CSV table of C-alpha atoms in Angstrom, one decimal:
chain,number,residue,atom,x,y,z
D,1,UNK,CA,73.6,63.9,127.6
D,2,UNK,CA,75.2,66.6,125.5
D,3,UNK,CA,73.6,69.5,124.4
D,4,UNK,CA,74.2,72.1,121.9
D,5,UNK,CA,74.5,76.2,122.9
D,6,UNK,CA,73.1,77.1,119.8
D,7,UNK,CA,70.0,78.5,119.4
D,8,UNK,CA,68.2,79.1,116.4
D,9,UNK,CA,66.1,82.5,115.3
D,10,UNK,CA,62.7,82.1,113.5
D,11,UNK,CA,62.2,85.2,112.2
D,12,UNK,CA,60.1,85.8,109.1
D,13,UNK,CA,63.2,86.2,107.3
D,14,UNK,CA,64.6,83.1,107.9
D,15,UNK,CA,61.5,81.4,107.4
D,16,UNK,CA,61.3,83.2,104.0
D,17,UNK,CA,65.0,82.3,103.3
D,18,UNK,CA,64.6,78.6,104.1
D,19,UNK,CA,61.4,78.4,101.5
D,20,UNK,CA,64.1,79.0,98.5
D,21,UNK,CA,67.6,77.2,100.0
D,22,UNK,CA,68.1,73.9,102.3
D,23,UNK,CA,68.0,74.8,105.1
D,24,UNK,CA,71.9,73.6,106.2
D,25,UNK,CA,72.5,76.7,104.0
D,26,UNK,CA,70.5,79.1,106.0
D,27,UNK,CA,72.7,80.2,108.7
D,28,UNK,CA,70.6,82.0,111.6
D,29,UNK,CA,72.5,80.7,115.0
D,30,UNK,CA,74.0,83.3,116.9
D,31,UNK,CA,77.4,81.6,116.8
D,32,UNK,CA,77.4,81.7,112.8
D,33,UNK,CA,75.7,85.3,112.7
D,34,UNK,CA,78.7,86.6,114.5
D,35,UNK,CA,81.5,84.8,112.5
D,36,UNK,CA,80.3,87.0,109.2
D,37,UNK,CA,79.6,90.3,111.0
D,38,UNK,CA,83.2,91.8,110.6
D,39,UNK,CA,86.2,92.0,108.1
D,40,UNK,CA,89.6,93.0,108.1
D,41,UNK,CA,88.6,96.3,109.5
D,42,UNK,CA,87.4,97.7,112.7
D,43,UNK,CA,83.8,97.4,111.4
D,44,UNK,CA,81.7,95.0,113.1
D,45,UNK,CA,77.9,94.3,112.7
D,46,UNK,CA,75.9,91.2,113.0
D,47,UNK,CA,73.8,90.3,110.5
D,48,UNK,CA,69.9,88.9,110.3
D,49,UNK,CA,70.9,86.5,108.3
D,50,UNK,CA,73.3,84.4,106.3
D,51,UNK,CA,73.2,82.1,102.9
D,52,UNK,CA,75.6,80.2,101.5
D,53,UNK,CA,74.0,79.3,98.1
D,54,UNK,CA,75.8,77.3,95.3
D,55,UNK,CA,74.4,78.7,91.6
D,56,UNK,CA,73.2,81.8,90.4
D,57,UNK,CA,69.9,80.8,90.5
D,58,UNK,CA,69.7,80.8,94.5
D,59,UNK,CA,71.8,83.7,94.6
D,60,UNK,CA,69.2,85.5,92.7
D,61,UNK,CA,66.0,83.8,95.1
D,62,UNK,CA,67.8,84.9,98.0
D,63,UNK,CA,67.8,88.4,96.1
D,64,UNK,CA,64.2,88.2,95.2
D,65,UNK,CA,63.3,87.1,99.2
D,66,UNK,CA,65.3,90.5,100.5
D,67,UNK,CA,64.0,92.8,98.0
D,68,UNK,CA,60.7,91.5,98.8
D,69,UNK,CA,61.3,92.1,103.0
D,70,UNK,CA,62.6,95.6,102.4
D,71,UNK,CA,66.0,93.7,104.3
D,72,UNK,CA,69.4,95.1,102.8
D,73,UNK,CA,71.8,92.2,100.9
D,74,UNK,CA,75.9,91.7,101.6
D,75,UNK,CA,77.9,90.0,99.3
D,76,UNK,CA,80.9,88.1,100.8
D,77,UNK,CA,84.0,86.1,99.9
D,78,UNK,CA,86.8,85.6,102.3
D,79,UNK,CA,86.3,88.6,104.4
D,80,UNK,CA,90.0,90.0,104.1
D,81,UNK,CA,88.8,93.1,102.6
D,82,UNK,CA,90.2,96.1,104.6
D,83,UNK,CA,87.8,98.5,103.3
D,84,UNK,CA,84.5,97.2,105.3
D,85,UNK,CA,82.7,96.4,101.9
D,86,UNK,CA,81.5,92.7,103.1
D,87,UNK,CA,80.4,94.2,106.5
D,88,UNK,CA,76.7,94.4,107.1
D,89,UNK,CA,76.6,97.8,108.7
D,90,UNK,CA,72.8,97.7,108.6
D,91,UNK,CA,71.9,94.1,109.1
D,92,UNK,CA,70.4,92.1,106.3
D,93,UNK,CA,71.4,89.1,104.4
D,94,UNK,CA,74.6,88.5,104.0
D,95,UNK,CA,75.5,86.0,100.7
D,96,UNK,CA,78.2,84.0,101.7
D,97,UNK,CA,79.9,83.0,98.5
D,98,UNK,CA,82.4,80.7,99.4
D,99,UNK,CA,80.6,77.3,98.6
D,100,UNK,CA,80.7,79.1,94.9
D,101,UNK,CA,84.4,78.0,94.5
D,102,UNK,CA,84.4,75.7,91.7
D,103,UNK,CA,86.8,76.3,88.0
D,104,UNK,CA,84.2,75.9,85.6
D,105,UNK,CA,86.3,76.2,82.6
D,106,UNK,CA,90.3,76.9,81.9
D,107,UNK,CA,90.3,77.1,78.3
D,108,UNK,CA,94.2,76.7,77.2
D,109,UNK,CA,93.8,78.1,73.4
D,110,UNK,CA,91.5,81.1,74.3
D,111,UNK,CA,93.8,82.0,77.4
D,112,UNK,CA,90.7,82.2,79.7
D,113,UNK,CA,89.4,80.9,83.1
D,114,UNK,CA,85.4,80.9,83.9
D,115,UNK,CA,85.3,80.3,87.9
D,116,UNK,CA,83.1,80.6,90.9
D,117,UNK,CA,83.1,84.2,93.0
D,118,UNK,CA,84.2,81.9,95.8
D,119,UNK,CA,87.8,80.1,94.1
D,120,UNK,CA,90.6,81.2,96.6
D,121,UNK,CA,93.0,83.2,94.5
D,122,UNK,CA,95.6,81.2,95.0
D,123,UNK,CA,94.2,78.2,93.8
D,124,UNK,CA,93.2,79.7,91.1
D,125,UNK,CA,97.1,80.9,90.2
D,126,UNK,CA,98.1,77.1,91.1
D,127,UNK,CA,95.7,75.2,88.5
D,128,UNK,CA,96.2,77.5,85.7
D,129,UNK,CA,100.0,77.4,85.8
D,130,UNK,CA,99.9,73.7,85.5
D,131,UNK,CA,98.5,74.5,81.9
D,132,UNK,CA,101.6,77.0,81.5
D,133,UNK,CA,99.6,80.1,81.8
D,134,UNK,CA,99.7,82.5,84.4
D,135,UNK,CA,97.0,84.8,86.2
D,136,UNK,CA,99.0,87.9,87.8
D,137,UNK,CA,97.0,89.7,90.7
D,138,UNK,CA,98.7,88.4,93.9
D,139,UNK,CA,97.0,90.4,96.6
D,140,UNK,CA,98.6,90.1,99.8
D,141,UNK,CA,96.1,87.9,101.0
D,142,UNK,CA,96.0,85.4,97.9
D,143,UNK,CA,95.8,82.2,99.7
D,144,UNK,CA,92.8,83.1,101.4
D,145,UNK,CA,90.9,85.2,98.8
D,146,UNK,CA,88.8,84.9,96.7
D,147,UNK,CA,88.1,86.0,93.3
D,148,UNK,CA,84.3,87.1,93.8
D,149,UNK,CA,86.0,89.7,96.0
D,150,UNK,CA,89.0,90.3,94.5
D,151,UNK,CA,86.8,91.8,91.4
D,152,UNK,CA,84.5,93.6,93.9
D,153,UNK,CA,87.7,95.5,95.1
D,154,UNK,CA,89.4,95.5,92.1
D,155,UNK,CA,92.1,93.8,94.4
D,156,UNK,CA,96.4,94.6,93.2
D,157,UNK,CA,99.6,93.0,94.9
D,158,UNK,CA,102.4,93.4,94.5
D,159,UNK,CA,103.1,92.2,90.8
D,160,UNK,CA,100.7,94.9,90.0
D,161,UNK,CA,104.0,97.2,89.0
D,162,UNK,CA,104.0,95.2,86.1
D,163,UNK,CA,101.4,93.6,85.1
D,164,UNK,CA,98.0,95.9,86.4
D,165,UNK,CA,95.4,94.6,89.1
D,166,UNK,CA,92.4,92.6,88.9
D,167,UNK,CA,90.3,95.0,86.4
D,168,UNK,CA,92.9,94.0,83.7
D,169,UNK,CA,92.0,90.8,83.9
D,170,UNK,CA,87.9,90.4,83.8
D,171,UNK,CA,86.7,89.8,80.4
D,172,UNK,CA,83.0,88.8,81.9
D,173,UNK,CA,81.2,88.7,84.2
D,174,UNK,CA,77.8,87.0,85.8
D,175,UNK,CA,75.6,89.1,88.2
D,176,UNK,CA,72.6,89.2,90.0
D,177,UNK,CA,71.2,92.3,90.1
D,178,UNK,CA,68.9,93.9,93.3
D,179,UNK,CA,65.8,92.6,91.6
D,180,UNK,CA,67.1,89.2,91.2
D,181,UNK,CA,67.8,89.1,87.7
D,182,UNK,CA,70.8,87.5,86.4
D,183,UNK,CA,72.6,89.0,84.0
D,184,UNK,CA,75.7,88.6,81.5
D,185,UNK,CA,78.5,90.8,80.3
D,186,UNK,CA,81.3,90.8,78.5
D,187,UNK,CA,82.8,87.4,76.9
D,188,UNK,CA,85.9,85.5,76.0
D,189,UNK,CA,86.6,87.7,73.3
D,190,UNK,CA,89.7,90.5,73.7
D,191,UNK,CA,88.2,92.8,71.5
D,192,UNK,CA,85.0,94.1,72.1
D,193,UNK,CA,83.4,97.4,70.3
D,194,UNK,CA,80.2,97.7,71.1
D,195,UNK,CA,77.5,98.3,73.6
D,196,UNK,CA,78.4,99.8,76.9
D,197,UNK,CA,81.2,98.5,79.3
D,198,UNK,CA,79.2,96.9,81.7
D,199,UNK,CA,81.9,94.6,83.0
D,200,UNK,CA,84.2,97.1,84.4
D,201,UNK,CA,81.0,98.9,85.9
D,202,UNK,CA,80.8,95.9,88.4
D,203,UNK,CA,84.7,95.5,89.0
D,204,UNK,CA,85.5,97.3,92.0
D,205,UNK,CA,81.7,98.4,93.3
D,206,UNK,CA,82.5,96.7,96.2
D,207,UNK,CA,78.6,94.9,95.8
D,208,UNK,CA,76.7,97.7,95.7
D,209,UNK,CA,75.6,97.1,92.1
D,210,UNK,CA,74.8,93.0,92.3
D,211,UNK,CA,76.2,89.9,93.6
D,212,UNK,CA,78.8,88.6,91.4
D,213,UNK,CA,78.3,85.0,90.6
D,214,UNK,CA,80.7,83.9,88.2
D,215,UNK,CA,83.8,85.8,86.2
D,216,UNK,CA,85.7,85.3,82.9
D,217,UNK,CA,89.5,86.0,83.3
D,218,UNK,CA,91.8,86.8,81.0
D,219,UNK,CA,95.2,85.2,81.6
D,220,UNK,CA,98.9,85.4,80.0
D,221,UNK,CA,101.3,82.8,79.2
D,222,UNK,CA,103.5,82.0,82.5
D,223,UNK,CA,107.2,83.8,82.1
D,224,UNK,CA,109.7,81.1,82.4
D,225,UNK,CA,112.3,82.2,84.5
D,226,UNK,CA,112.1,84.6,87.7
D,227,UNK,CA,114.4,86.3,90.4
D,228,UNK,CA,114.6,88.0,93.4
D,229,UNK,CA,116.8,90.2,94.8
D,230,UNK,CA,116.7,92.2,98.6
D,231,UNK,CA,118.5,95.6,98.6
D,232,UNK,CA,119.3,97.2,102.2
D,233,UNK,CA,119.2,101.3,102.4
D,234,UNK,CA,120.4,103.4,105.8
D,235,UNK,CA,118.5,105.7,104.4
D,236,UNK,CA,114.8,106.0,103.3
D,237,UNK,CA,115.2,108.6,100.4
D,238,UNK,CA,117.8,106.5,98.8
D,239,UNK,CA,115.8,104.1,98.7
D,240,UNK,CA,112.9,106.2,97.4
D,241,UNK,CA,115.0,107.2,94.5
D,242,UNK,CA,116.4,104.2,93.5
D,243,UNK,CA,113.1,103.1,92.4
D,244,UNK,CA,112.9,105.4,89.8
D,245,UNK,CA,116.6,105.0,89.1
D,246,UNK,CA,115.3,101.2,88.2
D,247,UNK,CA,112.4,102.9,86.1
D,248,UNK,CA,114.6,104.7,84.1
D,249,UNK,CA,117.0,102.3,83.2
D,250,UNK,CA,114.1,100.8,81.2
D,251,UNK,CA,113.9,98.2,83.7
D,252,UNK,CA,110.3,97.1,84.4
D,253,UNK,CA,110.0,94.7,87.8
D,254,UNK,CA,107.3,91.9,88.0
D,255,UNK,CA,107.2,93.5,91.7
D,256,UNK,CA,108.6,95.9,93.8
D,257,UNK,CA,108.3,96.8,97.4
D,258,UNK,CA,109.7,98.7,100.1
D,259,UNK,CA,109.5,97.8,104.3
D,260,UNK,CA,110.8,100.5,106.8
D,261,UNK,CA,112.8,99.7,109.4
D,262,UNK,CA,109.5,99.5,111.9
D,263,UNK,CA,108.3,96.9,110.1
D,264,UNK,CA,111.6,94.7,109.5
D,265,UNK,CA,111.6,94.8,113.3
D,266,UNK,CA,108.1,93.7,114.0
D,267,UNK,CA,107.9,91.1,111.5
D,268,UNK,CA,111.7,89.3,112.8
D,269,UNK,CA,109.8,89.9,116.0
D,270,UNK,CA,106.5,87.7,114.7
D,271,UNK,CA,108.6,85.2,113.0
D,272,UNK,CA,112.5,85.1,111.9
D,273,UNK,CA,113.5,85.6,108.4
D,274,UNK,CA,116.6,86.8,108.9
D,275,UNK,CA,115.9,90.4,107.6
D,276,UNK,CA,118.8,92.9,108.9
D,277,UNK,CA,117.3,95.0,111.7
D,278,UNK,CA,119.6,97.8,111.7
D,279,UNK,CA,118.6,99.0,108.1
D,280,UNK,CA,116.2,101.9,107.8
D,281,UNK,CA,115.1,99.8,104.5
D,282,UNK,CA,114.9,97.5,102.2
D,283,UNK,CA,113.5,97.1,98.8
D,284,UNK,CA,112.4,93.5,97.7
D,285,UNK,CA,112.2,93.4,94.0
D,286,UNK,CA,111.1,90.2,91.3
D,287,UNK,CA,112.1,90.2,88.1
D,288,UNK,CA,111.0,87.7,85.5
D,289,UNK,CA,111.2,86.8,81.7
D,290,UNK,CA,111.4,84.1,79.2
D,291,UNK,CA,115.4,84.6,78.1
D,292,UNK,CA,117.6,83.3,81.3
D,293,UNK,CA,120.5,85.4,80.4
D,294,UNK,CA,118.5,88.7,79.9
D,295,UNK,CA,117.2,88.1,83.3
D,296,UNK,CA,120.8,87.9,84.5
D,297,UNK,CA,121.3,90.9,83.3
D,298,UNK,CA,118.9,92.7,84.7
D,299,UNK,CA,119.1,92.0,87.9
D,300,UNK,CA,122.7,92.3,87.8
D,301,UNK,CA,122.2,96.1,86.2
D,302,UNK,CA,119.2,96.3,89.2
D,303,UNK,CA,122.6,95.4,92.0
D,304,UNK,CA,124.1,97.5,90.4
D,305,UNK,CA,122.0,101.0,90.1
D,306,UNK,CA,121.3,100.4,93.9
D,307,UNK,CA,124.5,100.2,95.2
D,308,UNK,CA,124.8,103.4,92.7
D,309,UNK,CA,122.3,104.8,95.4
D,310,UNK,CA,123.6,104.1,98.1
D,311,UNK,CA,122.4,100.3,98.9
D,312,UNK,CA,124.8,98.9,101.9
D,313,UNK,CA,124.1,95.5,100.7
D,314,UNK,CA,122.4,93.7,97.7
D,315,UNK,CA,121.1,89.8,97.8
D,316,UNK,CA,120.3,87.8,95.7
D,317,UNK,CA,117.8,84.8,96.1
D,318,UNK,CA,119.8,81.5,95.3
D,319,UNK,CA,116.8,79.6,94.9
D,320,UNK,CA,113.4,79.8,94.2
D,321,UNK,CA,112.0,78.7,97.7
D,322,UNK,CA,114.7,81.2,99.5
D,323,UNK,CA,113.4,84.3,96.8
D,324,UNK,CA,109.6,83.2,98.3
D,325,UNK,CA,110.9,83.2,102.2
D,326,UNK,CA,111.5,86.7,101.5
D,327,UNK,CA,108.3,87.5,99.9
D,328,UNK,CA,106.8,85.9,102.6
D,329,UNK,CA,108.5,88.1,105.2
D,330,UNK,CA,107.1,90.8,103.5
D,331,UNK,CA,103.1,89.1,103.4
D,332,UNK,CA,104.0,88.9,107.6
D,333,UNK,CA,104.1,92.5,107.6
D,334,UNK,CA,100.4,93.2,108.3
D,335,UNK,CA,100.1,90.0,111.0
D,336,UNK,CA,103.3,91.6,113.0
D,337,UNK,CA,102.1,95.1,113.2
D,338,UNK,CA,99.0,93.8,114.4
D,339,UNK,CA,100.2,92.2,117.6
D,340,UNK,CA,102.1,95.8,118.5
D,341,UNK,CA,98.9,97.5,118.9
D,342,UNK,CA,95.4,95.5,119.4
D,343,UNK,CA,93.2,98.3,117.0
D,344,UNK,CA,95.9,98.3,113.8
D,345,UNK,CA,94.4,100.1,111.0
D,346,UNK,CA,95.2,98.9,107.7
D,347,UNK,CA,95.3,100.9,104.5
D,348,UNK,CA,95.7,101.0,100.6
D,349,UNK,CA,96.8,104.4,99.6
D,350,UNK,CA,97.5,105.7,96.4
D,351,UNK,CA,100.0,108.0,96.4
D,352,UNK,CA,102.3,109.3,93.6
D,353,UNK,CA,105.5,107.1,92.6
């Protein structure tokens, strides 16, 4: 007869958790402890427990059951993050949010979504451009993030050139706070005067200030048309400069974004695209818009200010699905360095354009 490795804790805790969830939704085997004691980082730390609860309301009873056991709570979404925030460094509960991944409303006339923490962020960008509209923040890791932590870390990507990162997009938000209340703030509204900015305060606390259970999104209509061009440099500083060269010209990119020769060679190593190995750099740069011909035209003045600075070669994406082969040659990046070196460390820097 088969048997089963796992073997389950019964720990006050747990006991405690499974009075306020089903118990399929406690998670205390050592196999599923493991699996949400790490990130995208080096940290690593297991857990006491996990919870994968489905409302607010058992988000704030698991709340009420770790304030009450003096146990530390750890929100969590897709555990991409590269910052350690969903790591439970000093055990606890950890909230899995990912069974929270519904749209609860996408409201065409108002430009707003209401969704789940745990919506992937690329789902999220597919559904609401079927309605025409268009939600910008396309971190790296968009088809397997979610939104719950994309606020938490105020998460970017490359379109953030253009059109900001996640904060610019959070109207509202839902939270549970460390009592266990649930609170509301912000709205559907654009303009708001009054009272305290309480939304922002939560976007980008990485869950230290309350679990984030549901979030109102501003989005924008979706531009029409959209190209993409790939510049080669031999030499880093050009390409450096001709980004401000762009700038100047008045040109604004939907995105913009530079791989060094180290990692055009590890990604064609992880998977071919065809990117030229012998270039120092290359610049891969969207531009998009609702007037076909004024796109033409910038990214024909965008050739041609980079071949002003010294660009050996400029293409340009024929088609759609070859402009998004590039793009993701340039999502690979992180993967390929990875297999050169077993402890990669992955950073977001800010550094001055």
């Amino acid at each position: 007869m088969a048997t089963t490795s796992k073997s389950r804790l019964d720990t006050p805790l747990i006991q405690a958790l499974r009075g306020v969830l089903p118990q399929q939704r406690v998670h205390d085997t050592p196999e599923d402890l493991a699996v949400f004691g790490y990130d995208g980082t080096w940290a690593l730390h297991r857990p006491d427990a996990v919870v994968s609860p489905v409302t607010a309301e058992e988000v704030a009873a698991v709340v009420k059951v770790a304030r009450k056991m003096g146990v530390p709570v750890v929100p969590r979404g897709g555990g991409t993050g590269l910052a350690g925030g969903s790591v439970p460094v000093e055990g606890g509960v950890v909230v899995n949010t990912t069974m929270m991944n519904r749209i609860l409303e996408l409201d065409g006339p108002n430009m707003v979504a209401v969704v789940q923490p745990g919506i992937i962020n690329a789902q999220l960008q597919a559904e609401v451009e079927k309605i025409g509209l268009f939600y910008p923040p396309d971190p790296q890791s968009l088809r397997q993030c979610t939104i719950g932590g994309n606020v938490a870390t105020t998460a970017g990507g490359p379109r953030c050139l253009k059109y900001g990162t996640t904060k610019d997009y959070v109207l509202g938000l839902q939270v549970v706070l460390a009592d266990g209340r649930i609170i509301r703030t912000g709205g559907k509204m654009i303009k708001v005067q009054t009272g305290y900015n309480l939304t922002q305060l939560f976007v980008g606390s990485e869950g230290t200030l309350g679990v984030i259970t549901e979030a109102t999104l501003r989005l924008i209509p979706k531009p029409r048309y959209k190209g993409t061009v790939m510049v080669v440099f031999n030499r880093l500083d050009d390409a450096a400069e001709t980004v401000n060269r762009i700038l100047r010209a008045g040109i604004l990119p939907l995105a913009l974004e530079m791989m060094d020769n180290a990692c055009i060679r590890s990604v064609e190593a992880y998977k071919p695209f065809g990117l030229p190995q012998d270039a120092e750099t290359i610049l891969l740069i969207d531009q998009d818009g609702n007037d076909s011909r004024v796109l033409q035209e910038e990214l024909a003045e965008i050739a041609r200010l980079s071949r002003e600075g010294g660009a050996s070669e400029v293409r340009q994406a024929a088609t759609p699905a070859e402009g998004e082969e590039l793009w993701q040659a340039r999502r690979a990046v992180s993967p390929a360095l990875a297999r050169l070196r077993p402890n990669k460390l992955g950073e977001d820097i800010s550094v001055p354009r």
